[in-house]
PDB file of C-alpha atoms in Angstrom:
ATOM      1  CA  UNK A   6    -131.244   3.721 -19.727  1.00 30.00           C
ATOM      2  CA  UNK A   7    -129.159   0.454 -19.600  1.00 29.00           C
ATOM      3  CA  UNK A   8    -125.873   0.559 -21.858  1.00 32.00           C
ATOM      4  CA  UNK A   9    -123.145  -1.089 -19.769  1.00 29.00           C
ATOM      5  CA  UNK A  10    -122.646  -4.160 -18.037  1.00 28.00           C
ATOM      6  CA  UNK A  11    -124.028  -6.570 -20.386  1.00 28.00           C
ATOM      7  CA  UNK A  12    -123.258  -9.583 -21.661  1.00 29.00           C
ATOM      8  CA  UNK A  13    -120.674  -9.872 -24.610  1.00 30.00           C
ATOM      9  CA  UNK A  14    -122.767 -10.868 -27.312  1.00 37.00           C
ATOM     10  CA  UNK A  15    -122.633 -13.405 -29.837  1.00 38.00           C
ATOM     11  CA  UNK A  16    -123.901 -13.113 -33.623  1.00 40.00           C
ATOM     12  CA  UNK A  17    -126.191 -14.852 -36.093  1.00 38.00           C
ATOM     13  CA  UNK A  18    -125.528 -13.451 -39.426  1.00 32.00           C
ATOM     14  CA  UNK A  19    -129.349 -14.612 -40.287  1.00 30.00           C
ATOM     15  CA  UNK A  20    -130.649 -11.922 -37.981  1.00 30.00           C
ATOM     16  CA  UNK A  21    -129.517  -9.095 -39.089  1.00 28.00           C
ATOM     17  CA  UNK A  22    -131.788  -7.793 -41.888  1.00 30.00           C
ATOM     18  CA  UNK A  23    -130.894  -5.049 -44.500  1.00 30.00           C
ATOM     19  CA  UNK A  24    -134.578  -4.722 -44.851  1.00 29.00           C
ATOM     20  CA  UNK A  25    -134.985  -2.100 -42.219  1.00 29.00           C
ATOM     21  CA  UNK A  26    -133.986   1.642 -43.082  1.00 36.00           C
ATOM     22  CA  UNK A  27    -134.498   3.942 -40.140  1.00 37.00           C
ATOM     23  CA  UNK A  28    -135.235   2.947 -36.641  1.00 37.00           C
ATOM     24  CA  UNK A  29    -135.724   6.217 -34.028  1.00 39.00           C
ATOM     25  CA  UNK A  30    -135.104   5.764 -30.124  1.00 42.00           C
ATOM     26  CA  UNK A  31    -135.736   8.487 -27.814  1.00 37.00           C
ATOM     27  CA  UNK A  32    -132.471   9.035 -25.283  1.00 36.00           C
ATOM     28  CA  UNK A  33    -134.550   6.932 -22.861  1.00 33.00           C
ATOM     29  CA  UNK A  34    -134.441   3.613 -25.164  1.00 35.00           C
ATOM     30  CA  UNK A  35    -138.084   3.903 -26.721  1.00 31.00           C
ATOM     31  CA  UNK A  36    -137.931   2.187 -30.132  1.00 35.00           C
ATOM     32  CA  UNK A  37    -140.184   3.161 -33.319  1.00 32.00           C
ATOM     33  CA  UNK A  38    -139.786   1.886 -36.586  1.00 33.00           C
ATOM     34  CA  UNK A  39    -140.214   5.121 -39.206  1.00 36.00           C
ATOM     35  CA  UNK A  40    -139.964   5.132 -42.690  1.00 34.00           C
ATOM     36  CA  UNK A  41    -136.909   6.301 -44.743  1.00 42.00           C
ATOM     37  CA  UNK A  42    -139.159   9.420 -45.145  1.00 39.00           C
ATOM     38  CA  UNK A  43    -139.069  10.604 -41.653  1.00 42.00           C
ATOM     39  CA  UNK A  44    -135.744   9.704 -41.141  1.00 42.00           C
ATOM     40  CA  UNK A  45    -134.846  12.251 -43.479  1.00 44.00           C
ATOM     41  CA  UNK A  46    -137.218  14.951 -41.949  1.00 46.00           C
ATOM     42  CA  UNK A  47    -135.922  14.232 -38.883  1.00 40.00           C
ATOM     43  CA  UNK A  48    -132.194  15.204 -40.033  1.00 44.00           C
ATOM     44  CA  UNK A  49    -134.022  18.905 -40.247  1.00 41.00           C
ATOM     45  CA  UNK A  50    -135.744  18.518 -37.220  1.00 59.00           C
ATOM     46  CA  UNK A  51    -134.498  20.495 -33.253  1.00 74.00           C
ATOM     47  CA  UNK A  52    -132.903  18.081 -30.897  1.00 93.00           C
ATOM     48  CA  UNK A  53    -133.229  15.127 -33.029  1.00 96.00           C
ATOM     49  CA  UNK A  54    -129.915  13.383 -34.329  1.00 98.00           C
ATOM     50  CA  UNK A  55    -130.143  11.494 -37.240  1.00 98.00           C
ATOM     51  CA  UNK A  56    -127.360   8.803 -37.592  1.00 98.00           C
ATOM     52  CA  UNK A  57    -126.045   7.319 -40.485  1.00 98.00           C
ATOM     53  CA  UNK A  58    -124.679   4.023 -40.130  1.00 96.00           C
ATOM     54  CA  UNK A  59    -124.271   0.375 -41.917  1.00 93.00           C
ATOM     55  CA  UNK A  60    -126.184  -1.475 -39.634  1.00 94.00           C
ATOM     56  CA  UNK A  61    -125.352  -4.908 -40.775  1.00 87.00           C
ATOM     57  CA  UNK A  62    -121.663  -4.940 -39.329  1.00 85.00           C
ATOM     58  CA  UNK A  63    -121.567  -6.491 -36.004  1.00 88.00           C
ATOM     59  CA  UNK A  64    -120.528  -5.715 -33.723  1.00 92.00           C
ATOM     60  CA  UNK A  65    -120.158  -2.223 -34.377  1.00 95.00           C
ATOM     61  CA  UNK A  66    -123.636  -1.602 -35.424  1.00 94.00           C
ATOM     62  CA  UNK A  67    -125.997  -4.549 -36.282  1.00 93.00           C
ATOM     63  CA  UNK A  68    -129.927  -5.172 -35.486  1.00 94.00           C
ATOM     64  CA  UNK A  69    -130.852  -7.641 -33.360  1.00 94.00           C
ATOM     65  CA  UNK A  70    -134.431  -7.722 -34.413  1.00 94.00           C
ATOM     66  CA  UNK A  71    -135.923  -4.088 -35.352  1.00 93.00           C
ATOM     67  CA  UNK A  72    -133.260  -2.797 -32.949  1.00 95.00           C
ATOM     68  CA  UNK A  73    -130.360  -1.442 -33.306  1.00 97.00           C
ATOM     69  CA  UNK A  74    -127.574  -2.225 -31.308  1.00 97.00           C
ATOM     70  CA  UNK A  75    -123.556  -2.467 -31.057  1.00 96.00           C
ATOM     71  CA  UNK A  76    -120.722  -0.272 -30.413  1.00 97.00           C
ATOM     72  CA  UNK A  77    -122.336   2.382 -32.556  1.00 98.00           C
ATOM     73  CA  UNK A  78    -125.529   2.795 -31.209  1.00 98.00           C
ATOM     74  CA  UNK A  79    -125.102   2.714 -28.084  1.00 98.00           C
ATOM     75  CA  UNK A  80    -122.372   5.270 -28.203  1.00 98.00           C
ATOM     76  CA  UNK A  81    -124.657   7.647 -30.110  1.00 98.00           C
ATOM     77  CA  UNK A  82    -127.496   6.898 -27.411  1.00 98.00           C
ATOM     78  CA  UNK A  83    -125.943   8.215 -24.894  1.00 98.00           C
ATOM     79  CA  UNK A  84    -123.988  11.137 -26.873  1.00 98.00           C
ATOM     80  CA  UNK A  85    -127.506  12.138 -27.960  1.00 98.00           C
ATOM     81  CA  UNK A  86    -128.872  11.825 -24.265  1.00 97.00           C
ATOM     82  CA  UNK A  87    -125.936  13.771 -23.196  1.00 97.00           C
ATOM     83  CA  UNK A  88    -126.584  16.989 -25.830  1.00 97.00           C
ATOM     84  CA  UNK A  89    -130.860  16.183 -24.431  1.00 97.00           C
ATOM     85  CA  UNK A  90    -131.663  15.109 -28.036  1.00 97.00           C
ATOM     86  CA  UNK A  91    -133.164  12.291 -29.408  1.00 97.00           C
ATOM     87  CA  UNK A  92    -131.898   9.804 -31.800  1.00 96.00           C
ATOM     88  CA  UNK A  93    -132.934   8.619 -35.813  1.00 96.00           C
ATOM     89  CA  UNK A  94    -130.581   6.054 -37.097  1.00 97.00           C
ATOM     90  CA  UNK A  95    -130.638   5.925 -41.352  1.00 97.00           C
ATOM     91  CA  UNK A  96    -129.779   2.541 -42.513  1.00 96.00           C
ATOM     92  CA  UNK A  97    -127.130   3.434 -44.678  1.00 94.00           C
ATOM     93  CA  UNK A  98    -124.469   1.002 -47.134  1.00 93.00           C
ATOM     94  CA  UNK A  99    -120.501   1.737 -46.327  1.00 91.00           C
ATOM     95  CA  UNK A 100    -119.940   3.465 -49.500  1.00 90.00           C
ATOM     96  CA  UNK A 101    -123.018   6.123 -49.447  1.00 94.00           C
ATOM     97  CA  UNK A 102    -122.203   7.347 -45.571  1.00 96.00           C
ATOM     98  CA  UNK A 103    -119.565   9.974 -47.243  1.00 96.00           C
ATOM     99  CA  UNK A 104    -121.945  11.449 -49.853  1.00 97.00           C
ATOM    100  CA  UNK A 105    -125.239  11.102 -47.474  1.00 98.00           C
ATOM    101  CA  UNK A 106    -123.567  13.377 -45.161  1.00 98.00           C
ATOM    102  CA  UNK A 107    -122.227  15.625 -47.446  1.00 98.00           C
ATOM    103  CA  UNK A 108    -126.321  15.874 -49.083  1.00 98.00           C
ATOM    104  CA  UNK A 109    -127.699  16.281 -45.213  1.00 96.00           C
ATOM    105  CA  UNK A 110    -129.029  13.122 -45.485  1.00 98.00           C
ATOM    106  CA  UNK A 111    -127.966  12.933 -41.776  1.00 97.00           C
ATOM    107  CA  UNK A 112    -125.886  14.539 -39.085  1.00 98.00           C
ATOM    108  CA  UNK A 113    -123.538  12.041 -38.075  1.00 99.00           C
ATOM    109  CA  UNK A 114    -121.630   9.266 -39.348  1.00 98.00           C
ATOM    110  CA  UNK A 115    -121.423   6.613 -36.360  1.00 98.00           C
ATOM    111  CA  UNK A 116    -120.036   3.491 -38.381  1.00 95.00           C
ATOM    112  CA  UNK A 117    -116.748   2.477 -37.668  1.00 93.00           C
ATOM    113  CA  UNK A 118    -115.262   5.207 -40.217  1.00 93.00           C
ATOM    114  CA  UNK A 119    -111.255   4.920 -40.220  1.00 91.00           C
ATOM    115  CA  UNK A 120    -109.608   8.396 -39.675  1.00 94.00           C
ATOM    116  CA  UNK A 121    -107.699   8.793 -43.386  1.00 91.00           C
ATOM    117  CA  UNK A 122    -106.063  11.951 -44.587  1.00 92.00           C
ATOM    118  CA  UNK A 123    -108.670  11.328 -47.868  1.00 92.00           C
ATOM    119  CA  UNK A 124    -111.685  11.464 -46.179  1.00 93.00           C
ATOM    120  CA  UNK A 125    -110.743  14.313 -43.649  1.00 96.00           C
ATOM    121  CA  UNK A 126    -110.477  16.199 -46.865  1.00 96.00           C
ATOM    122  CA  UNK A 127    -114.874  15.357 -47.143  1.00 97.00           C
ATOM    123  CA  UNK A 128    -115.584  15.524 -43.779  1.00 98.00           C
ATOM    124  CA  UNK A 129    -114.468  16.713 -39.919  1.00 98.00           C
ATOM    125  CA  UNK A 130    -113.507  14.108 -37.882  1.00 98.00           C
ATOM    126  CA  UNK A 131    -114.235  13.589 -34.140  1.00 98.00           C
ATOM    127  CA  UNK A 132    -112.410  10.405 -33.048  1.00 98.00           C
ATOM    128  CA  UNK A 133    -114.075   8.666 -30.566  1.00 98.00           C
ATOM    129  CA  UNK A 134    -111.967   4.766 -30.244  1.00 97.00           C
ATOM    130  CA  UNK A 135    -109.423   3.219 -31.406  1.00 95.00           C
ATOM    131  CA  UNK A 136    -110.098  -0.275 -32.756  1.00 92.00           C
ATOM    132  CA  UNK A 137    -107.403  -2.815 -34.459  1.00 92.00           C
ATOM    133  CA  UNK A 138    -106.515  -6.677 -33.557  1.00 94.00           C
ATOM    134  CA  UNK A 139    -106.514  -9.192 -30.747  1.00 96.00           C
ATOM    135  CA  UNK A 140    -104.538 -12.538 -30.736  1.00 98.00           C
ATOM    136  CA  UNK A 141    -107.415 -15.437 -30.098  1.00 98.00           C
ATOM    137  CA  UNK A 142    -106.641 -18.720 -29.224  1.00 98.00           C
ATOM    138  CA  UNK A 143    -108.059 -21.912 -27.951  1.00 98.00           C
ATOM    139  CA  UNK A 144    -108.877 -22.135 -24.636  1.00 96.00           C
ATOM    140  CA  UNK A 145    -106.467 -23.927 -22.313  1.00 95.00           C
ATOM    141  CA  UNK A 146    -103.402 -23.160 -25.249  1.00 96.00           C
ATOM    142  CA  UNK A 147    -100.232 -21.110 -24.455  1.00 93.00           C
ATOM    143  CA  UNK A 148    -101.156 -17.208 -24.129  1.00 92.00           C
ATOM    144  CA  UNK A 149     -99.939 -15.665 -27.241  1.00 98.00           C
ATOM    145  CA  UNK A 150     -99.722 -11.688 -26.181  1.00 98.00           C
ATOM    146  CA  UNK A 151     -97.757  -9.963 -28.857  1.00 98.00           C
ATOM    147  CA  UNK A 152     -96.709 -10.106 -32.585  1.00 98.00           C
ATOM    148  CA  UNK A 153     -93.794 -11.644 -32.701  1.00 98.00           C
ATOM    149  CA  UNK A 154     -95.540 -14.516 -29.966  1.00 98.00           C
ATOM    150  CA  UNK A 155     -96.516 -15.253 -33.732  1.00 99.00           C
ATOM    151  CA  UNK A 156     -93.576 -16.123 -35.461  1.00 99.00           C
ATOM    152  CA  UNK A 157     -93.494 -19.744 -36.010  1.00 98.00           C
ATOM    153  CA  UNK A 158     -97.007 -20.206 -35.298  1.00 99.00           C
ATOM    154  CA  UNK A 159     -99.965 -21.114 -37.942  1.00 99.00           C
ATOM    155  CA  UNK A 160    -102.582 -18.426 -37.779  1.00 99.00           C
ATOM    156  CA  UNK A 161    -105.975 -17.869 -38.718  1.00 98.00           C
ATOM    157  CA  UNK A 162    -107.081 -14.042 -40.433  1.00 94.00           C
ATOM    158  CA  UNK A 163    -109.513 -12.800 -42.658  1.00 89.00           C
ATOM    159  CA  UNK A 164    -108.597 -13.124 -46.166  1.00 87.00           C
ATOM    160  CA  UNK A 165    -107.827  -9.859 -48.122  1.00 77.00           C
ATOM    161  CA  UNK A 166    -107.374  -8.048 -44.981  1.00 75.00           C
ATOM    162  CA  UNK A 167    -104.433  -5.548 -44.365  1.00 78.00           C
ATOM    163  CA  UNK A 168    -103.238  -7.754 -41.648  1.00 89.00           C
ATOM    164  CA  UNK A 169    -102.120 -10.301 -44.209  1.00 91.00           C
ATOM    165  CA  UNK A 170     -99.702  -8.415 -45.611  1.00 90.00           C
ATOM    166  CA  UNK A 171     -98.559  -6.845 -41.620  1.00 93.00           C
ATOM    167  CA  UNK A 172     -98.096 -10.144 -40.790  1.00 97.00           C
ATOM    168  CA  UNK A 173     -96.773 -12.179 -44.046  1.00 97.00           C
ATOM    169  CA  UNK A 174     -94.609 -10.128 -44.830  1.00 96.00           C
ATOM    170  CA  UNK A 175     -93.686  -7.346 -42.101  1.00 96.00           C
ATOM    171  CA  UNK A 176     -94.125  -9.519 -39.049  1.00 98.00           C
ATOM    172  CA  UNK A 177     -92.265 -12.401 -40.811  1.00 98.00           C
ATOM    173  CA  UNK A 178     -89.326 -10.413 -41.891  1.00 98.00           C
ATOM    174  CA  UNK A 179     -88.914  -9.251 -38.048  1.00 98.00           C
ATOM    175  CA  UNK A 180     -88.832 -12.805 -37.057  1.00 99.00           C
ATOM    176  CA  UNK A 181     -86.913 -14.323 -39.846  1.00 99.00           C
ATOM    177  CA  UNK A 182     -84.112 -11.106 -38.740  1.00 99.00           C
ATOM    178  CA  UNK A 183     -84.199 -12.400 -35.052  1.00 98.00           C
ATOM    179  CA  UNK A 184     -84.141 -16.201 -35.754  1.00 98.00           C
ATOM    180  CA  UNK A 185     -87.169 -17.622 -35.554  1.00 98.00           C
ATOM    181  CA  UNK A 186     -89.118 -18.817 -37.903  1.00 99.00           C
ATOM    182  CA  UNK A 187     -91.765 -16.926 -40.300  1.00 99.00           C
ATOM    183  CA  UNK A 188     -95.269 -16.398 -39.419  1.00 99.00           C
ATOM    184  CA  UNK A 189     -97.764 -19.647 -41.591  1.00 99.00           C
ATOM    185  CA  UNK A 190    -100.717 -16.916 -42.745  1.00 98.00           C
ATOM    186  CA  UNK A 191    -103.525 -19.111 -43.287  1.00 98.00           C
ATOM    187  CA  UNK A 192    -106.661 -17.011 -45.242  1.00 95.00           C
ATOM    188  CA  UNK A 193    -110.296 -17.554 -44.326  1.00 92.00           C
ATOM    189  CA  UNK A 194    -112.989 -16.046 -46.246  1.00 88.00           C
ATOM    190  CA  UNK A 195    -114.803 -15.140 -42.866  1.00 83.00           C
ATOM    191  CA  UNK A 196    -113.731 -14.568 -39.084  1.00 87.00           C
ATOM    192  CA  UNK A 197    -116.252 -17.453 -38.609  1.00 90.00           C
ATOM    193  CA  UNK A 198    -114.321 -19.807 -40.419  1.00 93.00           C
ATOM    194  CA  UNK A 199    -111.152 -18.890 -38.700  1.00 94.00           C
ATOM    195  CA  UNK A 200    -112.583 -19.251 -35.772  1.00 95.00           C
ATOM    196  CA  UNK A 201    -113.814 -22.622 -36.961  1.00 97.00           C
ATOM    197  CA  UNK A 202    -110.406 -23.417 -37.553  1.00 98.00           C
ATOM    198  CA  UNK A 203    -108.971 -22.727 -34.376  1.00 98.00           C
ATOM    199  CA  UNK A 204    -110.981 -24.858 -32.586  1.00 98.00           C
ATOM    200  CA  UNK A 205    -110.488 -27.498 -34.838  1.00 98.00           C
ATOM    201  CA  UNK A 206    -106.900 -27.503 -33.949  1.00 98.00           C
ATOM    202  CA  UNK A 207    -105.495 -26.202 -37.691  1.00 98.00           C
ATOM    203  CA  UNK A 208    -104.356 -23.189 -36.522  1.00 99.00           C
ATOM    204  CA  UNK A 209    -102.779 -21.809 -33.496  1.00 99.00           C
ATOM    205  CA  UNK A 210    -104.369 -18.784 -32.952  1.00 99.00           C
ATOM    206  CA  UNK A 211    -106.420 -16.349 -34.933  1.00 98.00           C
ATOM    207  CA  UNK A 212    -105.787 -12.346 -35.685  1.00 98.00           C
ATOM    208  CA  UNK A 213    -109.273 -10.427 -36.119  1.00 93.00           C
ATOM    209  CA  UNK A 214    -110.616  -7.433 -35.486  1.00 90.00           C
ATOM    210  CA  UNK A 215    -110.491  -6.306 -32.102  1.00 91.00           C
ATOM    211  CA  UNK A 216    -114.964  -6.087 -31.127  1.00 89.00           C
ATOM    212  CA  UNK A 217    -114.787  -8.856 -33.537  1.00 89.00           C
ATOM    213  CA  UNK A 218    -112.650 -10.699 -30.608  1.00 93.00           C
ATOM    214  CA  UNK A 219    -114.355  -9.368 -27.580  1.00 89.00           C
ATOM    215  CA  UNK A 220    -117.919 -11.673 -29.038  1.00 89.00           C
ATOM    216  CA  UNK A 221    -116.024 -14.924 -28.864  1.00 92.00           C
ATOM    217  CA  UNK A 222    -115.617 -16.137 -25.952  1.00 90.00           C
ATOM    218  CA  UNK A 223    -119.089 -16.492 -25.597  1.00 89.00           C
ATOM    219  CA  UNK A 224    -120.031 -17.251 -28.797  1.00 90.00           C
ATOM    220  CA  UNK A 225    -117.504 -20.058 -28.325  1.00 95.00           C
ATOM    221  CA  UNK A 226    -119.158 -21.090 -24.858  1.00 96.00           C
ATOM    222  CA  UNK A 227    -115.824 -19.923 -23.525  1.00 95.00           C
ATOM    223  CA  UNK A 228    -113.380 -22.510 -25.823  1.00 98.00           C
ATOM    224  CA  UNK A 229    -111.828 -19.549 -27.128  1.00 98.00           C
ATOM    225  CA  UNK A 230    -110.507 -16.824 -25.219  1.00 96.00           C
ATOM    226  CA  UNK A 231    -108.031 -13.063 -25.890  1.00 97.00           C
ATOM    227  CA  UNK A 232    -104.840 -13.693 -25.705  1.00 98.00           C
ATOM    228  CA  UNK A 233    -103.102 -10.375 -26.456  1.00 97.00           C
ATOM    229  CA  UNK A 234    -103.146  -7.961 -23.704  1.00 91.00           C
ATOM    230  CA  UNK A 235    -103.235  -4.207 -26.080  1.00 91.00           C
ATOM    231  CA  UNK A 236    -104.904  -3.154 -29.611  1.00 90.00           C
ATOM    232  CA  UNK A 237    -102.399  -4.838 -32.195  1.00 96.00           C
ATOM    233  CA  UNK A 238    -101.872  -2.685 -35.088  1.00 94.00           C
ATOM    234  CA  UNK A 239    -104.192   0.182 -33.737  1.00 91.00           C
ATOM    235  CA  UNK A 240    -106.365   2.022 -35.405  1.00 90.00           C
ATOM    236  CA  UNK A 241    -108.605   5.580 -34.866  1.00 96.00           C
ATOM    237  CA  UNK A 242    -111.949   5.808 -35.681  1.00 97.00           C
ATOM    238  CA  UNK A 243    -114.081   9.022 -35.927  1.00 98.00           C
ATOM    239  CA  UNK A 244    -117.580  10.102 -36.318  1.00 99.00           C
ATOM    240  CA  UNK A 245    -118.003  12.555 -38.859  1.00 98.00           C
ATOM    241  CA  UNK A 246    -119.870  15.663 -39.449  1.00 98.00           C
ATOM    242  CA  UNK A 247    -120.530  17.435 -42.696  1.00 98.00           C
ATOM    243  CA  UNK A 248    -117.561  19.580 -43.480  1.00 98.00           C
ATOM    244  CA  UNK A 249    -117.375  23.042 -41.078  1.00 97.00           C
ATOM    245  CA  UNK A 250    -120.100  21.800 -39.058  1.00 98.00           C
ATOM    246  CA  UNK A 251    -118.461  22.954 -36.238  1.00 97.00           C
ATOM    247  CA  UNK A 252    -121.640  23.482 -33.836  1.00 97.00           C
ATOM    248  CA  UNK A 253    -122.312  20.301 -34.211  1.00 98.00           C
ATOM    249  CA  UNK A 254    -118.854  18.848 -33.865  1.00 98.00           C
ATOM    250  CA  UNK A 255    -118.196  20.872 -30.814  1.00 98.00           C
ATOM    251  CA  UNK A 256    -121.245  19.344 -29.239  1.00 98.00           C
ATOM    252  CA  UNK A 257    -120.729  15.999 -30.172  1.00 98.00           C
ATOM    253  CA  UNK A 258    -117.485  16.583 -28.511  1.00 98.00           C
ATOM    254  CA  UNK A 259    -118.708  17.998 -25.071  1.00 98.00           C
ATOM    255  CA  UNK A 260    -120.864  15.262 -25.047  1.00 98.00           C
ATOM    256  CA  UNK A 261    -118.015  12.890 -24.848  1.00 98.00           C
ATOM    257  CA  UNK A 262    -115.618  14.998 -22.519  1.00 98.00           C
ATOM    258  CA  UNK A 263    -119.117  14.514 -20.035  1.00 98.00           C
ATOM    259  CA  UNK A 264    -119.104  10.613 -21.146  1.00 98.00           C
ATOM    260  CA  UNK A 265    -115.613  10.170 -19.919  1.00 98.00           C
ATOM    261  CA  UNK A 266    -116.025  12.239 -16.942  1.00 98.00           C
ATOM    262  CA  UNK A 267    -118.864  10.092 -15.714  1.00 98.00           C
ATOM    263  CA  UNK A 268    -116.974   7.302 -16.379  1.00 98.00           C
ATOM    264  CA  UNK A 269    -119.252   5.966 -19.167  1.00 98.00           C
ATOM    265  CA  UNK A 270    -117.292   5.901 -22.291  1.00 98.00           C
ATOM    266  CA  UNK A 271    -114.699   3.493 -20.704  1.00 98.00           C
ATOM    267  CA  UNK A 272    -117.134   1.561 -19.984  1.00 98.00           C
ATOM    268  CA  UNK A 273    -118.454   0.945 -23.727  1.00 97.00           C
ATOM    269  CA  UNK A 274    -114.550   0.924 -24.701  1.00 96.00           C
ATOM    270  CA  UNK A 275    -113.843  -2.158 -21.954  1.00 94.00           C
ATOM    271  CA  UNK A 276    -117.208  -3.997 -23.397  1.00 93.00           C
ATOM    272  CA  UNK A 277    -116.324  -3.889 -27.067  1.00 92.00           C
ATOM    273  CA  UNK A 278    -112.589  -4.676 -26.458  1.00 89.00           C
ATOM    274  CA  UNK A 279    -111.644  -1.052 -27.747  1.00 92.00           C
ATOM    275  CA  UNK A 280    -109.375   1.608 -26.638  1.00 93.00           C
ATOM    276  CA  UNK A 281    -109.252   5.978 -26.414  1.00 96.00           C
ATOM    277  CA  UNK A 282    -107.520   6.852 -29.952  1.00 96.00           C
ATOM    278  CA  UNK A 283    -104.483   8.022 -29.584  1.00 95.00           C
ATOM    279  CA  UNK A 284    -104.156  11.838 -30.736  1.00 96.00           C
ATOM    280  CA  UNK A 285    -100.598  11.471 -31.732  1.00 96.00           C
ATOM    281  CA  UNK A 286    -101.427   9.002 -34.447  1.00 95.00           C
ATOM    282  CA  UNK A 287    -104.377  10.873 -35.173  1.00 96.00           C
ATOM    283  CA  UNK A 288    -102.514  14.146 -36.110  1.00 96.00           C
ATOM    284  CA  UNK A 289     -99.553  11.780 -37.822  1.00 95.00           C
ATOM    285  CA  UNK A 290    -102.723  10.330 -40.435  1.00 93.00           C
ATOM    286  CA  UNK A 291    -104.305  13.786 -40.639  1.00 92.00           C
ATOM    287  CA  UNK A 292    -100.364  15.493 -41.152  1.00 89.00           C
ATOM    288  CA  UNK A 293    -100.857  17.684 -38.025  1.00 80.00           C
TER     289      UNK A 293
END
């Protein structure tokens, strides 16, 4: 099974189909299309791990043809192998994932599910990565590594995201307090539109999801690159199991620890420009 050291993908949204409901993979990466009914039956089958994931969200989870791809399929396939299980994916829209785990439609959610106190009342979490934001600049531009470096700069962000408030209000207030100009935030409907604005010189930088940023160098033939050196505004993310399913949670945690021990976990995080979750931040969010 080859999960690591692959070239970073560029993504063509036209290839991401919403019509395929379930794809089953063995831990040796043998793939077989199945029906949604078969996947539901598989949730109860011994040694089959049924994963609920929204396969429309690259680079975390998406379809390459008929095959689940991205960070979440990569890591759940590796976890299943460590547990000596096969894995089946149930393609489910994000807003239906928690309902699906509560009704036992699948065993675990792996779909870039942010850890929140509200969700923790409905599911049990296994923290498995942190995402956040990265600064992307044009090739040859002066590096911008931290949020204060964005003071006085024109910065592209995705419209309506939490990052708009963080830059326009919080970061800009800090800029002004330090005697610098505020961040000039330009909102775009999609991340690709923001990248195009960067390529055309309309903005100085783009602040985008770290996983998305990891794909941009290859997608633009190295016309842009990540200039930040750490995740900005990190957010912990968790696998989720049905509330009280401590047996599966313990098995997943043990499998994750085995990946950490053999180095495959760190390699996956590096490939997708992600980080290990901060235990203190998780505890703060959950009120522990």
